PDB file of C-alpha atoms in Angstrom:
ATOM      1  CA  MET W   1      76.051-184.746 -48.095  1.00  0.00           C
ATOM      2  CA  SER W   2      72.503-185.857 -47.160  1.00  0.00           C
ATOM      3  CA  ASN W   3      69.988-183.890 -45.075  1.00  0.00           C
ATOM      4  CA  THR W   4      70.192-186.332 -42.109  1.00  0.00           C
ATOM      5  CA  GLU W   5      73.934-185.998 -41.602  1.00  0.00           C
ATOM      6  CA  THR W   6      75.138-183.796 -38.720  1.00  0.00           C
ATOM      7  CA  VAL W   7      77.914-181.333 -39.564  1.00  0.00           C
ATOM      8  CA  VAL W   8      80.711-181.232 -36.994  1.00  0.00           C
ATOM      9  CA  PRO W   9      83.483-178.610 -37.139  1.00  0.00           C
ATOM     10  CA  LYS W  10      86.963-179.867 -37.975  1.00  0.00           C
ATOM     11  CA  GLY W  11      88.848-181.004 -34.855  1.00  0.00           C
ATOM     12  CA  TYR W  12      85.685-181.941 -32.950  1.00  0.00           C
ATOM     13  CA  GLU W  13      83.897-185.228 -32.789  1.00  0.00           C
ATOM     14  CA  LEU W  14      80.226-185.978 -32.304  1.00  0.00           C
ATOM     15  CA  LYS W  15      79.410-187.628 -28.959  1.00  0.00           C
ATOM     16  CA  LYS W  16      76.354-189.803 -28.743  1.00  0.00           C
ATOM     17  CA  LYS W  17      74.182-189.179 -25.672  1.00  0.00           C
ATOM     18  CA  LYS W  18      73.748-192.014 -23.195  1.00  0.00           C
ATOM     19  CA  PRO W  19      70.189-193.255 -22.710  1.00  0.00           C
ATOM     20  CA  ILE W  20      68.620-191.824 -19.532  1.00  0.00           C
ATOM     21  CA  PHE W  21      68.567-195.195 -17.766  1.00  0.00           C
ATOM     22  CA  LYS W  22      72.381-195.378 -18.036  1.00  0.00           C
ATOM     23  CA  LYS W  23      72.891-192.137 -16.119  1.00  0.00           C
ATOM     24  CA  VAL W  24      73.774-192.208 -12.414  1.00  0.00           C
ATOM     25  CA  TRP W  25      71.494-189.298 -11.474  1.00  0.00           C
ATOM     26  CA  PHE W  26      68.492-191.138 -12.945  1.00  0.00           C
ATOM     27  CA  TRP W  27      69.015-194.166 -10.666  1.00  0.00           C
ATOM     28  CA  LEU W  28      69.591-191.945  -7.629  1.00  0.00           C
ATOM     29  CA  LEU W  29      66.298-190.226  -8.379  1.00  0.00           C
ATOM     30  CA  VAL W  30      64.543-193.609  -8.716  1.00  0.00           C
ATOM     31  CA  ILE W  31      65.939-194.776  -5.341  1.00  0.00           C
ATOM     32  CA  VAL W  32      64.831-191.570  -3.589  1.00  0.00           C
ATOM     33  CA  ALA W  33      61.345-191.850  -5.133  1.00  0.00           C
ATOM     34  CA  ILE W  34      61.011-195.484  -4.002  1.00  0.00           C
ATOM     35  CA  ALA W  35      62.127-194.550  -0.471  1.00  0.00           C
ATOM     36  CA  ILE W  36      59.547-191.748  -0.295  1.00  0.00           C
ATOM     37  CA  ILE W  37      56.762-193.994  -1.572  1.00  0.00           C
ATOM     38  CA  ALA W  38      57.708-196.748   0.893  1.00  0.00           C
ATOM     39  CA  THR W  39      57.739-194.261   3.784  1.00  0.00           C
ATOM     40  CA  VAL W  40      54.332-192.844   2.896  1.00  0.00           C
ATOM     41  CA  ALA W  41      52.791-196.280   2.320  1.00  0.00           C
ATOM     42  CA  GLY W  42      54.291-197.656   5.547  1.00  0.00           C
ATOM     43  CA  GLY W  43      53.100-194.826   7.783  1.00  0.00           C
ATOM     44  CA  GLY W  44      56.448-193.065   8.005  1.00  0.00           C
ATOM     45  CA  GLY W  45      57.127-194.118  11.590  1.00  0.00           C
ATOM     46  CA  GLY W  46      54.457-191.781  12.933  1.00  0.00           C
ATOM     47  CA  GLU W  47      53.385-194.403  15.441  1.00  0.00           C
ATOM     48  CA  SER W  48      54.986-197.023  17.571  1.00  0.00           C
ATOM     49  CA  ALA W  49      53.620-200.370  18.594  1.00  0.00           C
ATOM     50  CA  SER W  50      52.458-200.590  22.172  1.00  0.00           C
ATOM     51  CA  ALA W  51      54.718-202.512  24.491  1.00  0.00           C
ATOM     52  CA  PRO W  52      53.315-205.630  26.185  1.00  0.00           C
ATOM     53  CA  GLY W  53      51.468-204.809  29.374  1.00  0.00           C
ATOM     54  CA  THR W  54      51.173-201.089  28.628  1.00  0.00           C
ATOM     55  CA  SER W  55      48.293-200.994  26.178  1.00  0.00           C
ATOM     56  CA  GLU W  56      44.631-200.781  26.938  1.00  0.00           C
ATOM     57  CA  SER W  57      42.772-204.004  26.212  1.00  0.00           C
ATOM     58  CA  ALA W  58      39.275-205.427  26.281  1.00  0.00           C
ATOM     59  CA  PRO W  59      37.951-206.593  29.678  1.00  0.00           C
ATOM     60  CA  ALA W  60      38.865-210.154  30.687  1.00  0.00           C
ATOM     61  CA  ASP W  61      35.202-211.227  30.831  1.00  0.00           C
ATOM     62  CA  GLY W  62      35.040-211.040  27.011  1.00  0.00           C
ATOM     63  CA  SER W  63      32.681-208.044  26.875  1.00  0.00           C
ATOM     64  CA  THR W  64      33.620-205.154  24.628  1.00  0.00           C
ATOM     65  CA  ALA W  65      34.898-201.913  26.073  1.00  0.00           C
ATOM     66  CA  GLU W  66      32.303-199.223  26.614  1.00  0.00           C
ATOM     67  CA  ALA W  67      32.101-196.835  23.681  1.00  0.00           C
ATOM     68  CA  PRO W  68      33.025-193.217  24.429  1.00  0.00           C
ATOM     69  CA  ALA W  69      30.324-190.573  24.688  1.00  0.00           C
ATOM     70  CA  GLN W  70      29.225-189.052  21.365  1.00  0.00           C
ATOM     71  CA  ASP W  71      30.083-185.502  22.451  1.00  0.00           C
ATOM     72  CA  ASP W  72      33.585-186.394  23.690  1.00  0.00           C
ATOM     73  CA  PRO W  73      36.032-184.058  21.864  1.00  0.00           C
ATOM     74  CA  LEU W  74      38.745-186.735  22.146  1.00  0.00           C
ATOM     75  CA  SER W  75      36.737-189.468  20.363  1.00  0.00           C
ATOM     76  CA  ASP W  76      35.892-189.757  16.689  1.00  0.00           C
ATOM     77  CA  GLY W  77      35.260-192.482  14.123  1.00  0.00           C
ATOM     78  CA  GLY W  78      35.966-195.453  16.382  1.00  0.00           C
ATOM     79  CA  TRP W  79      39.101-193.972  17.944  1.00  0.00           C
ATOM     80  CA  THR W  80      39.802-192.254  21.279  1.00  0.00           C
ATOM     81  CA  ALA W  81      42.811-190.119  22.181  1.00  0.00           C
ATOM     82  CA  SER W  82      44.139-190.030  25.754  1.00  0.00           C
ATOM     83  CA  ASP W  83      47.280-189.134  27.706  1.00  0.00           C
ATOM     84  CA  ILE W  84      48.035-186.151  25.464  1.00  0.00           C
ATOM     85  CA  GLN W  85      51.459-184.751  26.289  1.00  0.00           C
ATOM     86  CA  LEU W  86      53.210-181.666  24.967  1.00  0.00           C
ATOM     87  CA  GLU W  87      56.960-181.455  25.310  1.00  0.00           C
ATOM     88  CA  ARG W  88      58.870-178.253  24.651  1.00  0.00           C
ATOM     89  CA  THR W  89      62.265-178.877  23.065  1.00  0.00           C
ATOM     90  CA  GLN W  90      64.927-176.709  21.488  1.00  0.00           C
ATOM     91  CA  PHE W  91      63.510-177.698  18.088  1.00  0.00           C
ATOM     92  CA  GLY W  92      59.903-176.768  18.887  1.00  0.00           C
ATOM     93  CA  ASP W  93      56.924-178.405  20.552  1.00  0.00           C
ATOM     94  CA  SER W  94      56.234-182.133  20.264  1.00  0.00           C
ATOM     95  CA  ILE W  95      52.799-183.673  20.951  1.00  0.00           C
ATOM     96  CA  THR W  96      52.226-187.366  21.660  1.00  0.00           C
ATOM     97  CA  ALA W  97      49.035-189.202  22.598  1.00  0.00           C
ATOM     98  CA  ARG W  98      47.738-192.718  23.164  1.00  0.00           C
ATOM     99  CA  VAL W  99      45.176-193.504  20.481  1.00  0.00           C
ATOM    100  CA  THR W 100      42.820-196.450  21.135  1.00  0.00           C
ATOM    101  CA  ASN W 101      40.959-198.440  18.465  1.00  0.00           C
ATOM    102  CA  ASN W 102      37.347-198.856  19.705  1.00  0.00           C
ATOM    103  CA  GLU W 103      36.230-200.865  16.651  1.00  0.00           C
ATOM    104  CA  ASP W 104      35.703-204.647  16.360  1.00  0.00           C
ATOM    105  CA  SER W 105      38.579-205.164  13.901  1.00  0.00           C
ATOM    106  CA  ALA W 106      42.142-203.972  13.355  1.00  0.00           C
ATOM    107  CA  ALA W 107      42.213-200.481  11.909  1.00  0.00           C
ATOM    108  CA  THR W 108      44.514-197.834  10.496  1.00  0.00           C
ATOM    109  CA  GLY W 109      43.901-194.150  11.143  1.00  0.00           C
ATOM    110  CA  ILE W 110      45.104-190.713  10.169  1.00  0.00           C
ATOM    111  CA  PHE W 111      44.273-188.165  12.845  1.00  0.00           C
ATOM    112  CA  THR W 112      44.112-184.423  13.384  1.00  0.00           C
ATOM    113  CA  LEU W 113      44.520-182.972  16.858  1.00  0.00           C
ATOM    114  CA  THR W 114      43.475-179.326  17.158  1.00  0.00           C
ATOM    115  CA  VAL W 115      44.971-177.365  20.053  1.00  0.00           C
ATOM    116  CA  PHE W 116      42.956-174.606  21.751  1.00  0.00           C
ATOM    117  CA  GLY W 117      44.281-172.018  24.205  1.00  0.00           C
ATOM    118  CA  PRO W 118      42.663-171.145  27.549  1.00  0.00           C
ATOM    119  CA  ASP W 119      40.379-168.631  25.814  1.00  0.00           C
ATOM    120  CA  GLY W 120      39.106-171.300  23.384  1.00  0.00           C
ATOM    121  CA  ALA W 121      40.988-169.849  20.398  1.00  0.00           C
ATOM    122  CA  ARG W 122      42.617-172.331  18.012  1.00  0.00           C
ATOM    123  CA  ILE W 123      46.392-172.063  18.439  1.00  0.00           C
ATOM    124  CA  GLY W 124      47.661-175.121  16.572  1.00  0.00           C
ATOM    125  CA  GLU W 125      46.844-178.203  14.563  1.00  0.00           C
ATOM    126  CA  VAL W 126      48.843-181.410  14.283  1.00  0.00           C
ATOM    127  CA  THR W 127      48.531-184.664  12.341  1.00  0.00           C
ATOM    128  CA  GLY W 128      49.512-188.240  13.194  1.00  0.00           C
ATOM    129  CA  SER W 129      48.795-191.811  12.139  1.00  0.00           C
ATOM    130  CA  ALA W 130      48.580-195.364  13.443  1.00  0.00           C
ATOM    131  CA  ASN W 131      48.734-198.560  11.372  1.00  0.00           C
ATOM    132  CA  GLU W 132      46.861-201.820  11.970  1.00  0.00           C
ATOM    133  CA  VAL W 133      45.953-201.261  15.631  1.00  0.00           C
ATOM    134  CA  GLU W 134      44.106-204.294  16.998  1.00  0.00           C
ATOM    135  CA  PRO W 135      40.603-203.877  18.514  1.00  0.00           C
ATOM    136  CA  GLY W 136      40.736-202.455  22.040  1.00  0.00           C
ATOM    137  CA  GLN W 137      44.477-201.780  21.745  1.00  0.00           C
ATOM    138  CA  ALA W 138      46.263-198.438  21.810  1.00  0.00           C
ATOM    139  CA  ALA W 139      49.221-197.012  19.930  1.00  0.00           C
ATOM    140  CA  THR W 140      51.420-194.091  20.889  1.00  0.00           C
ATOM    141  CA  VAL W 141      51.180-191.485  18.128  1.00  0.00           C
ATOM    142  CA  THR W 142      53.570-188.594  17.627  1.00  0.00           C
ATOM    143  CA  PHE W 143      51.723-185.679  16.057  1.00  0.00           C
ATOM    144  CA  ILE W 144      53.482-183.194  13.787  1.00  0.00           C
ATOM    145  CA  GLY W 145      52.285-179.865  12.430  1.00  0.00           C
ATOM    146  CA  THR W 146      51.850-176.239  13.401  1.00  0.00           C
ATOM    147  CA  THR W 147      52.941-176.512  17.034  1.00  0.00           C
ATOM    148  CA  GLU W 148      56.188-174.598  17.127  1.00  0.00           C
ATOM    149  CA  ASN W 149      56.292-172.364  20.185  1.00  0.00           C
ATOM    150  CA  LEU W 150      52.661-172.614  21.261  1.00  0.00           C
ATOM    151  CA  PRO W 151      51.817-169.697  23.539  1.00  0.00           C
ATOM    152  CA  GLY W 152      50.880-169.984  27.200  1.00  0.00           C
ATOM    153  CA  ASP W 153      50.892-172.858  29.645  1.00  0.00           C
ATOM    154  CA  PRO W 154      50.273-176.329  28.099  1.00  0.00           C
ATOM    155  CA  ALA W 155      48.296-177.285  31.225  1.00  0.00           C
ATOM    156  CA  THR W 156      45.593-174.808  30.120  1.00  0.00           C
ATOM    157  CA  TYR W 157      45.217-176.214  26.583  1.00  0.00           C
ATOM    158  CA  THR W 158      42.205-178.191  25.395  1.00  0.00           C
ATOM    159  CA  TYR W 159      42.173-180.521  22.413  1.00  0.00           C
ATOM    160  CA  GLU W 160      39.791-181.784  19.756  1.00  0.00           C
ATOM    161  CA  PHE W 161      40.564-185.144  18.149  1.00  0.00           C
ATOM    162  CA  GLN W 162      39.428-186.094  14.636  1.00  0.00           C
ATOM    163  CA  ASN W 163      39.784-189.332  12.647  1.00  0.00           C
ATOM    164  CA  ASP W 164      40.456-188.281   9.043  1.00  0.00           C
ATOM    165  CA  LEU W 165      39.883-191.676   7.391  1.00  0.00           C
TER     166      LEU W 165
END
C-alpha cells in the first residue's frame, strides 16, 4: 500500500466530493449576491420618477431657476429638499420629500435628512437617494433610517438636508 492511498473500513466506500460549483447552495448564494449588487447599484428603489406635470421645471423663458440661499438648511450641493412629509404607520415613521436638482446637468444624489425636535435637539436621521434627475426636475425620495416613533408633534420638527455625494 502506498502513502497516497486512503484507507476505508470494510463495508464502506469512499465518496468523492462534488466541486463547489456543482452544489445547489453555491448557485443560490451567487444569485442572492447578484441581486444585492444590482439593487445597490440601481438605487434600490429609494426614489421614484416624477410624474408628468407634477415636477418642478425651469422657467419657460429659458432662464435657469434661481439658486437657493447659501444658508438654507434644506439646500446643499446643488440639491434642494421641499414638501417634507412624515407619516406615522404601524411599522414606524416614514419620511418622504421632493428633492430638486439645481445643477446644469442630470445628477445622482445620496442624501441625509436630520430631524430636530422643537427644542432644536437632534431626534433622528434618515438617508435617501435619487438617480439621474434631470436639471431643474424633482424626484420624490423616501428616506429610511432612525425615525421609528419620533417623539412629539411632526408639525414642530425642523430639518437639515445634506447631499452626501
